[in-house]
XYZ file of C-alpha atoms in Angstrom:
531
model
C 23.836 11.532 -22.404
C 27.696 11.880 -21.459
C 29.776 11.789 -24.351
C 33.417 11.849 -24.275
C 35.678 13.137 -27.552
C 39.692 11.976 -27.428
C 41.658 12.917 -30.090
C 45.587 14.566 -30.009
C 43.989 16.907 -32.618
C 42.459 19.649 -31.874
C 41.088 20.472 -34.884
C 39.500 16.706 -35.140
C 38.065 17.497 -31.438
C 36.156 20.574 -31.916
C 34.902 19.679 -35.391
C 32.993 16.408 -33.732
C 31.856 18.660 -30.492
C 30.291 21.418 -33.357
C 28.430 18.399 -35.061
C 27.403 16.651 -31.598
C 26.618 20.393 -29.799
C 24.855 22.671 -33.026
C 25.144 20.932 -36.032
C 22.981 18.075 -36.363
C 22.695 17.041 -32.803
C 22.327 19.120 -28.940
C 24.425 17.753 -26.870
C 25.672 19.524 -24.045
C 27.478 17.151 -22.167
C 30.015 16.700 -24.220
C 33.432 16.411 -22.895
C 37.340 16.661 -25.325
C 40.076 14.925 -24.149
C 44.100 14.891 -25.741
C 44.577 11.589 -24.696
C 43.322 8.147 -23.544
C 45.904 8.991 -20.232
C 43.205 12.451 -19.897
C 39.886 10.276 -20.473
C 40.453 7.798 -17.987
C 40.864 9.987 -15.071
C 37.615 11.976 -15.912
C 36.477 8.344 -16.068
C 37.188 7.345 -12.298
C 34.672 9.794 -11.144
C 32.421 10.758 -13.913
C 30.192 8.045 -16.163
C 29.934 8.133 -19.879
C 27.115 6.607 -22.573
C 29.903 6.940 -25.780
C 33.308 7.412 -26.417
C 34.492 8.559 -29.702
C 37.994 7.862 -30.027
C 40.918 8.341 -32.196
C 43.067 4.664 -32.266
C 46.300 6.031 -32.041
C 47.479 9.250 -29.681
C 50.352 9.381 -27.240
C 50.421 8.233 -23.618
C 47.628 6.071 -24.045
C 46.008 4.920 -27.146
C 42.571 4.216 -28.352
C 42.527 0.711 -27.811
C 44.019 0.560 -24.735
C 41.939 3.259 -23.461
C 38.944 0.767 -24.833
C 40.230 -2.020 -23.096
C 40.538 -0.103 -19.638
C 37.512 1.444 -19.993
C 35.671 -1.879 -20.858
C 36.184 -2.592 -17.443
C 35.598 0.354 -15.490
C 32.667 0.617 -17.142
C 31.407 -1.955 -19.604
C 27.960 -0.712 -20.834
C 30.256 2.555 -22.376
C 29.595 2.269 -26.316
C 33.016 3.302 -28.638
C 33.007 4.664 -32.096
C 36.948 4.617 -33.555
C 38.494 7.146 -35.539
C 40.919 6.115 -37.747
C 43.152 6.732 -41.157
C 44.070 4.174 -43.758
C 47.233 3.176 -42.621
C 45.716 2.338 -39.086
C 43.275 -0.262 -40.715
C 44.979 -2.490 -38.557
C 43.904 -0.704 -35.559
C 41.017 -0.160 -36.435
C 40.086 -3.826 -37.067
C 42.249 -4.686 -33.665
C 39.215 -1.976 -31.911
C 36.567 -3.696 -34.089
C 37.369 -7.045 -32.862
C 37.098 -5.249 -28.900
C 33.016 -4.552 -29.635
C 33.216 -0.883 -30.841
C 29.783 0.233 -31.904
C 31.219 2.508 -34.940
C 33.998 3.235 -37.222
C 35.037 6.470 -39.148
C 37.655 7.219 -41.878
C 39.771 10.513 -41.530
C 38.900 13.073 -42.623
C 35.379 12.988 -41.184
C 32.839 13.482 -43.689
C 29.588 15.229 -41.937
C 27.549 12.658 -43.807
C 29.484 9.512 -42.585
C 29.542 10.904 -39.029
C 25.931 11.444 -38.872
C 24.946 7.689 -40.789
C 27.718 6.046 -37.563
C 25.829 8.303 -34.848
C 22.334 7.414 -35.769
C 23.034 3.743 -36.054
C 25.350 3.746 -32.750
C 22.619 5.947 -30.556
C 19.838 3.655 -31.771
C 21.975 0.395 -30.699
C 22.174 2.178 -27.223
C 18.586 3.166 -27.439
C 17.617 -0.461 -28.145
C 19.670 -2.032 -25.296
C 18.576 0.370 -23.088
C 14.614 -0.456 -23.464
C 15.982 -4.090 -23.666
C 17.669 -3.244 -20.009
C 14.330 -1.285 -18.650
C 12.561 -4.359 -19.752
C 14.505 -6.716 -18.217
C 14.380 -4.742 -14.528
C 10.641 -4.645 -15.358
C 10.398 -7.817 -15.506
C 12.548 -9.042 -12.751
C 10.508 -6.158 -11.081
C 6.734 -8.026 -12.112
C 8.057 -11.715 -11.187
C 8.966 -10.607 -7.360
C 6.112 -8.690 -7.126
C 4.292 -11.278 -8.571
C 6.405 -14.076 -6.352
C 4.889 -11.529 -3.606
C 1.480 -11.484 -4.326
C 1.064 -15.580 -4.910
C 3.412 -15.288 -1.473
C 1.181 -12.690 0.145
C -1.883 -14.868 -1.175
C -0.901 -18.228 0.120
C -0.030 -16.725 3.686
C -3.181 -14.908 4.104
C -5.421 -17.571 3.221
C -3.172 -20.156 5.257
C -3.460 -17.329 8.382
C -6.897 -17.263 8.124
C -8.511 -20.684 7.252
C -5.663 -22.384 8.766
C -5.505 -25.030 6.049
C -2.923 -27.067 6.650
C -2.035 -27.907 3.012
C -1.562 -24.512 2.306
C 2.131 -24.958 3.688
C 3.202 -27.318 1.255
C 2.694 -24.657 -0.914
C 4.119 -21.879 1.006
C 6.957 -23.961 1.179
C 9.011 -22.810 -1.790
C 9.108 -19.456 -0.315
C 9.345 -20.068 3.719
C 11.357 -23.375 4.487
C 9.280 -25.294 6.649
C 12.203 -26.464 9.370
C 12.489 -23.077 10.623
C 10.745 -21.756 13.244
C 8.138 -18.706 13.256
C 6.492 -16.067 14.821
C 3.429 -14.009 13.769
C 2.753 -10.455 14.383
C -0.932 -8.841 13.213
C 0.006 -5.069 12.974
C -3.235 -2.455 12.923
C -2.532 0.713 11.987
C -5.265 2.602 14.637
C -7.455 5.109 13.768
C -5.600 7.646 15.696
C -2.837 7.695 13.647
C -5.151 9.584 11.057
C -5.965 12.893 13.142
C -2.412 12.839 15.079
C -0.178 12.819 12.335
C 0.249 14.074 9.118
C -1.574 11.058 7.139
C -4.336 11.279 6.153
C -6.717 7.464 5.633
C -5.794 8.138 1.809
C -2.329 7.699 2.652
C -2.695 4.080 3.997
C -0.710 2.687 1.159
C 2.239 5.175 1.985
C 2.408 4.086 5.274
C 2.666 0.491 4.890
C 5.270 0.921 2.414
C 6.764 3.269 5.290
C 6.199 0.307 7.732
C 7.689 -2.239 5.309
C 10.713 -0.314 4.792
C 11.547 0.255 8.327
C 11.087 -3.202 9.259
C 13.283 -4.452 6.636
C 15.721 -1.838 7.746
C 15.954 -3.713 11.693
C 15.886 -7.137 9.752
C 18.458 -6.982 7.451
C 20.963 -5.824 10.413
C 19.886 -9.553 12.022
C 19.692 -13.026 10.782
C 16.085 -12.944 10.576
C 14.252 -12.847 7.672
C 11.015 -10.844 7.749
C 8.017 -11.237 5.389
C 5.154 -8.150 5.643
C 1.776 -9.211 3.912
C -1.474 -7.174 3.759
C -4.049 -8.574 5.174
C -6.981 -8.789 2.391
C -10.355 -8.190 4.354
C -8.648 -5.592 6.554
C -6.879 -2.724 5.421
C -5.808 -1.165 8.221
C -3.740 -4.537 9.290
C -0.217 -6.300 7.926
C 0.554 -9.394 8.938
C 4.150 -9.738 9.627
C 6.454 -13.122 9.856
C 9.930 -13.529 11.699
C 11.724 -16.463 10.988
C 14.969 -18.296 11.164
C 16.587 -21.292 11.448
C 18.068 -20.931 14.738
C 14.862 -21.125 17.258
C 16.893 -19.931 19.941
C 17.934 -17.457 17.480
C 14.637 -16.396 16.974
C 13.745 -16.135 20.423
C 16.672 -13.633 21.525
C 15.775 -11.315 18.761
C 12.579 -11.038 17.074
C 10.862 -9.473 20.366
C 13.516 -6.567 19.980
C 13.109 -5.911 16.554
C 9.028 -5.283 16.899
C 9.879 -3.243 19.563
C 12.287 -1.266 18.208
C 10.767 -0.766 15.320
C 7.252 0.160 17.449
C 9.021 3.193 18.348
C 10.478 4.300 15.753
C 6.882 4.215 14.120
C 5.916 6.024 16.919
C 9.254 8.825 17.373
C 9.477 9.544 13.488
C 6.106 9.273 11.701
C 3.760 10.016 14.797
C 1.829 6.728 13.936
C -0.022 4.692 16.246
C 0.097 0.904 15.665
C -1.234 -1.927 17.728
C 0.918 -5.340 17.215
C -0.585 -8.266 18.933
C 2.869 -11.266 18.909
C 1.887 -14.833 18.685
C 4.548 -17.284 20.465
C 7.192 -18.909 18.772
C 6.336 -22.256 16.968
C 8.545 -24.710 14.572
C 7.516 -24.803 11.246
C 4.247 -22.749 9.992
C 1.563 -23.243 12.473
C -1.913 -22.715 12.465
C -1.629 -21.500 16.053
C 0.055 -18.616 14.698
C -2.763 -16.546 13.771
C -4.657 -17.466 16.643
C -2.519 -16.624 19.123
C -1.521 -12.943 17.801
C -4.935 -12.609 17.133
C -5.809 -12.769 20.848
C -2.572 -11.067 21.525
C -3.676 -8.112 19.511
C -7.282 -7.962 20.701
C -5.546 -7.612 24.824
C -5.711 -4.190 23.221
C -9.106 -4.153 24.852
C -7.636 -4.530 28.524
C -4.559 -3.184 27.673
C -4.576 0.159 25.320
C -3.647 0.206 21.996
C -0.533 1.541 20.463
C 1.690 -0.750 21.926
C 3.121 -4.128 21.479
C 1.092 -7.270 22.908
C 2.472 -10.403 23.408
C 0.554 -13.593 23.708
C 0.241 -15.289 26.851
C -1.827 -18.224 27.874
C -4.909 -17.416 29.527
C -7.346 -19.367 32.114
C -10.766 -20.735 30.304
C -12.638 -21.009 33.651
C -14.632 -17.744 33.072
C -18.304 -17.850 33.007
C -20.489 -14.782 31.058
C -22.789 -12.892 33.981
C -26.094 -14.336 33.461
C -27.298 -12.138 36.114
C -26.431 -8.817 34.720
C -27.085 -10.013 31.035
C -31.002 -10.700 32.315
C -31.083 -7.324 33.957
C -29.973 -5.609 30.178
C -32.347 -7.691 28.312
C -35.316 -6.488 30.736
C -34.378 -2.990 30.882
C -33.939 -2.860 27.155
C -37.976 -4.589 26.823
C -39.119 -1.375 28.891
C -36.530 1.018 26.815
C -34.875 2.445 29.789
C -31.761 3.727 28.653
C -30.469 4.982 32.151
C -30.702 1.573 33.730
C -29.158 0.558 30.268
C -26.406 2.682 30.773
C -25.858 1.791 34.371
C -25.754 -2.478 33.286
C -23.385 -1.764 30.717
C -21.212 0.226 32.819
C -21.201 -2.414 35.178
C -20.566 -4.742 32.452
C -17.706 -3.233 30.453
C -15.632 -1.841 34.176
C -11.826 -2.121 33.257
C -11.309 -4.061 36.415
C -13.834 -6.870 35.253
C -10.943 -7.864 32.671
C -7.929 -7.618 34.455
C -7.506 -11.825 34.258
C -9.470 -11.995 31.479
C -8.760 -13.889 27.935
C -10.155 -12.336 24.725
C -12.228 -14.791 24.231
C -14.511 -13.543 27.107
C -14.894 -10.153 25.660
C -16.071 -12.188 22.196
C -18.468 -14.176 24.214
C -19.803 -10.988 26.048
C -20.367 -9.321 22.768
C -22.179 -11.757 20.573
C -24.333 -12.350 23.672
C -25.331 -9.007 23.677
C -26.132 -8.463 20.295
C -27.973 -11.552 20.592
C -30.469 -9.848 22.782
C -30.433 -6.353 20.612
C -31.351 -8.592 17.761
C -33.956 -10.325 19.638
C -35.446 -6.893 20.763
C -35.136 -5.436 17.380
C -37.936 -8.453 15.886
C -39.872 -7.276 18.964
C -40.191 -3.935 17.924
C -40.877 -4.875 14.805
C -37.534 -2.753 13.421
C -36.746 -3.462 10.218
C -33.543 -5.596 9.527
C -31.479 -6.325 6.902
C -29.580 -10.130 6.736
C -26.138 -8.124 7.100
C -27.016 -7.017 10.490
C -26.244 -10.673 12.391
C -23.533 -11.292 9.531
C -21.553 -8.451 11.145
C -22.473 -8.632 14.356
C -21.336 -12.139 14.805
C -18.207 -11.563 12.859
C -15.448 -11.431 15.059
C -13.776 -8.785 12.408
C -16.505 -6.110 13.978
C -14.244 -6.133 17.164
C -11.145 -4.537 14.971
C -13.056 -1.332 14.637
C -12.810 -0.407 18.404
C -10.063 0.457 20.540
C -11.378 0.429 24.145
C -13.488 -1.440 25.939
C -15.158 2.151 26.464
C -15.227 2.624 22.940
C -17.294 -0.600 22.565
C -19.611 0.014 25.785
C -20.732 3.395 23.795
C -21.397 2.003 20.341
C -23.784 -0.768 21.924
C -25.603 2.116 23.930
C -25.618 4.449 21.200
C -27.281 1.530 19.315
C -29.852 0.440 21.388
C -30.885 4.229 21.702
C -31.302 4.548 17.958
C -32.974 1.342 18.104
C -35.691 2.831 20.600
C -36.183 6.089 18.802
C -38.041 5.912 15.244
C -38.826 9.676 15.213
C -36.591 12.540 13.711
C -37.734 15.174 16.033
C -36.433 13.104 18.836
C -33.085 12.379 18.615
C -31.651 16.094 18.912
C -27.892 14.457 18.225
C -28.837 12.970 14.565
C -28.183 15.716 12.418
C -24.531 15.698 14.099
C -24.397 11.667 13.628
C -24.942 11.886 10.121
C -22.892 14.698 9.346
C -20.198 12.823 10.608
C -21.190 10.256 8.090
C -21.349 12.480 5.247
C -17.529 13.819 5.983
C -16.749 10.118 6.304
C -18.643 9.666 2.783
C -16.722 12.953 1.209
C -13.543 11.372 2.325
C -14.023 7.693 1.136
C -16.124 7.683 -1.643
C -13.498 6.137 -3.886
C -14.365 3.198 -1.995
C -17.006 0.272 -1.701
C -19.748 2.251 0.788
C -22.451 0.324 1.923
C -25.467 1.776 4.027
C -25.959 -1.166 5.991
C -22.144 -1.229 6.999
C -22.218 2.746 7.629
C -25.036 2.505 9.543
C -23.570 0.372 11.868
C -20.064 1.451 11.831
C -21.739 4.907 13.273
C -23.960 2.684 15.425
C -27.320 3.483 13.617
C -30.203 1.230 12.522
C -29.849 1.038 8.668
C -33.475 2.049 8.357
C -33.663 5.032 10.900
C -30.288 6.196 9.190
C -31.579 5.913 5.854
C -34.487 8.347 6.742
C -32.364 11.034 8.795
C -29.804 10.862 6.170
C -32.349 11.974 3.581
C -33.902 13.951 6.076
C -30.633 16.042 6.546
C -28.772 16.022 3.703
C -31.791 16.304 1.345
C -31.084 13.404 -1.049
C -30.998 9.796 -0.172
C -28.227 7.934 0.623
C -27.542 6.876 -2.687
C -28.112 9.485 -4.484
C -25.467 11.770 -2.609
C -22.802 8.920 -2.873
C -23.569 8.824 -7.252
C -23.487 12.307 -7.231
C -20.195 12.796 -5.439
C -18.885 10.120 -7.065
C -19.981 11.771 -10.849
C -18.765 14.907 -9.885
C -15.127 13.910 -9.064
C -15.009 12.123 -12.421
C -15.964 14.808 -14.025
C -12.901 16.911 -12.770
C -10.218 14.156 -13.772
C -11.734 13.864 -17.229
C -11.182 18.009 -17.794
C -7.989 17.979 -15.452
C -6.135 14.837 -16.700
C -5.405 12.819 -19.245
C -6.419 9.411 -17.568
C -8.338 6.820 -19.673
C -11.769 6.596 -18.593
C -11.823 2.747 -17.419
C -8.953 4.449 -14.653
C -11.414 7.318 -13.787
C -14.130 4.994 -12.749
C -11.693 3.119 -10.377
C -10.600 6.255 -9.051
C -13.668 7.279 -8.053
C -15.564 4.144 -6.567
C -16.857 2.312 -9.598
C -14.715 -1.320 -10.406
C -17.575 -2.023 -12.874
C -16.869 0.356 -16.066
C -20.001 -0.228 -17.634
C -22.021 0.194 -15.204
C -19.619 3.767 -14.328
C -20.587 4.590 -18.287
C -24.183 4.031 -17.692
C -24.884 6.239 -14.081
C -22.979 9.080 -16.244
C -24.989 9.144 -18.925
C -27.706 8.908 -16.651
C -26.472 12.213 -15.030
C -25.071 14.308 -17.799
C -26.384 12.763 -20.799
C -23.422 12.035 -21.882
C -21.125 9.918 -22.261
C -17.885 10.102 -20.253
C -15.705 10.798 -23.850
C -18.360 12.869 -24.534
C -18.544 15.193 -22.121
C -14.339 15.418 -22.043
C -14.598 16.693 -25.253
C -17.541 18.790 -25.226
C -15.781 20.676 -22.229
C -12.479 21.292 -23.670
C -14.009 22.092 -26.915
C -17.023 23.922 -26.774
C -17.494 24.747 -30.133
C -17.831 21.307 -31.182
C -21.093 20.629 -29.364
């Protein structure tokens, strides 16, 4: 706290710095001034919380130095010093909003009953301020969210009454275009972020882009996208469509590289076209846009652009897979799916293709798998068929080796003969040791390392000695016991932090592994002797 003494007496000044500095308060920004005339230039380039003032001094007085000051800087609080025969000034100051008023000569006792009563007025409107910027902070953020809600569900159901209700925030006579952004998985081992930083680096990407908006006339709205972490979903809009047009492709781009120059991210951003008024199209169009990512690399910006329909699947090459698979020949496999995932093949091709290719493929693993008897799960053709699946590739490459990869676990039942399985699930468990905070499923591990949930169950147990389960509790147990001894978070916090959103059940799998509660065990470990 700056406060500021003024009083032609020095005896008066350095009585009131003693009692503000050593006497009954510590201070030490406290600042003595002659005159009103020597206060108000500090004042043009310092700030000050209180102002105790003497009403009349030469040059400038106390209440014109009040009134001044009142609007340099109106949130300044004034106590008055006065004598009898200035009662008149005093009550002149009074009537100006002064927080305090003391009678010459200063008693110690009166001084400290006006300081108390003006610091806790400024201590009250303070908390009343803080409150007041938290709360205009919660209603945008929760303007945001219902915003952020509404878009995402409108994006991806493409319910059209969801834009009457979208409408208070995004006028629905302007036009629009869509951009899906994906942060890519390289971005994690080519820069400094780590997969734990996600949140920092959309708030990264959100300022940036708001930093290329706010120099144009377009406004720029930057959602998460709620089943996909790795993706934003960002809308460019204005009244102008010609407006629109001339700039929006600039900004994306512009801000692309910058992404790329001064954070070392990659990001993917597939563009939809521009369309009047919020249109379902949207989504669908910089979905395909983003998924060209396929025939064109990732890391760049895709734009959408109509593509033929006249494509037929290669029934030929599709029968060949499916009979090579019945007599488990992977090197024929191999071969096929070369043949069938060549970059050339997709030059002309639409996104849509590469969708049909793939669910007609798995359509024959699955096929195989009830064949062989392999046991399945019901999440295996949920994800499969969900065209989601496709977002975890970058490459066509990268998807021609997860099918093969599959279909070779899916051959191989036996431990002893899959020499690259220990290395497979070790890659797992450092996955695991890095993400345990979150929801971990074995079925969606399994095939997100391109495994058969039941032949990775076994090798996981086989290698890492406990079952899949078991190593995820255990991890999980051990880093809450480390923020109980090495903070002071509340327990229902600790479980989120470490994978649990159900508390109760976090309370119960502790006790289960220490005996103890999770209070408990806190306090057993920072006080031993109370055991």
């Amino acid at each position: 706290m700056k406060i500021l003494v003024v009083d032609d007496e020095k005896l008066i000044r350095d009585g009131i710095a003693f009692m503000l500095k050593h006497k009954f308060y510590h201070y030490e920004n406290v600042y003595e001034f002659r005159n009103g005339e020597e206060a108000l230039s500090w004042l043009e380039e310092e700030k000050a919380d209180l102002i105790i003032t003497d009403v009349r001094m030469p040059y400038v007085d106390g209440i014109e130095l009040i009134r001044r000051v009142k609007k340099m800087q109106p949130s300044v609080h004034f106590i008055i010093i006065s004598g009898y025969a200035e009662f008149h000034y005093a009550e002149q100051a009074l009537n100006m909003g002064v927080s305090g008023y003391l009678l010459k000569p200063i008693q110690d006792q009166a001084f400290k009953e006006t300081m108390d009563k003006v610091l806790t007025e400024i201590e009250e409107i303070r908390n009343k301020d803080q409150l007041q910027t938290e709360y205009e902070r919660l209603s945008k953020k929760m303007d945001d969210s219902s915003l952020e809600q509404k878009l995402h569900l409108f994006f991806k159901t493409g319910q059209e009454g969801a834009v009457d209700e979208i409408a208070s925030f995004l006028p629905p006579d302007h036009s629009y275009v869509l951009a899906i952004v994906h942060i890519d998985g390289a971005s994690f081992y080519q820069s400094t972020f780590q997969y734990s930083d996600l949140d920092l680096i959309k708030f990264s990407l959100n300022n940036l882009l708001q930093e290329y908006s706010d120099k144009t006339p377009l406004k720029a709205v930057l959602c998460n996208h709620f089943t996909d972490r790795n993706q934003q979903f960002v809308l460019l809009s204005n009244e102008d469509e010609q407006q629109l047009r001339k700039q929006y492709a600039a900004i994306l781009m512009q801000w692309h590289v910058n992404l790329s120059e001064y954070l070392n991210l990659s990001v993917t951003i597939g563009v939809s076209r521009v369309h009047m008024g919020l249109h379902t199209n949207l989504y669908r169009e910089a979905h395909d846009a983003y998924h060209q990512r396929f025939i064109q690399g990732s890391n760049r910006v895709l734009h959408y652009v109509l593509q033929q329909k006249n494509w037929k699947l290669p029934r030929a090459q599709l029968q060949l897979l499916q009979k090579y698979m019945e007599r488990q020949d992977l090197h024929a496999v191999g071969l096929i799916l070369d043949e069938l995932f060549a970059n050339e093949t997709y030059t002309h091709s639409s996104v849509n293709y590469i969708y049909a290719l793939w669910l007609e493929i798995w359509n024959l693993i699955i096929l195989l798998a009830h064949r062989l008897n392999v046991e399945q799960d019901t999440e295996w053709e949920t994800v499969f068929i969900n065209e989601s699946t496709l977002n975890r590739f970058t490459t066509l490459q990268d998807m021609k080796k997860y099918i093969y990869s599959f279909i070779s676990n899916l051959f191989c039942d036996d431990y002893n003969q899959k020499p690259d399985a220990i290395h497979t699930v070790l890659r797992v468990k450092q996955y695991i040791d890095n993400h345990y905070e979150q929801e971990l499923s074995l079925n969606e591990l399994a095939m997100q390392f391109a495994m058969v949930p039941s032949y990775f169950s076994t090798m996981f147990k086989k290698v890492c000695g406990q079952s899949f389960k078991k190593y995820v509790t255990d991890l999980r147990i051990a880093a809450a016991k480390q923020l109980l001894l090495e903070s002071d978070s509340i327990v229902d916090d600790i479980a989120q932090a470490v994978g649990y959103a159900d508390v109760q059940y976090f309370y119960r799998v502790f006790k289960q592994q220490t005996g103890m509660t999770p209070l408990q065990y806190r306090h057993s470990k920072k006080n031993p002797k109370h055991l």
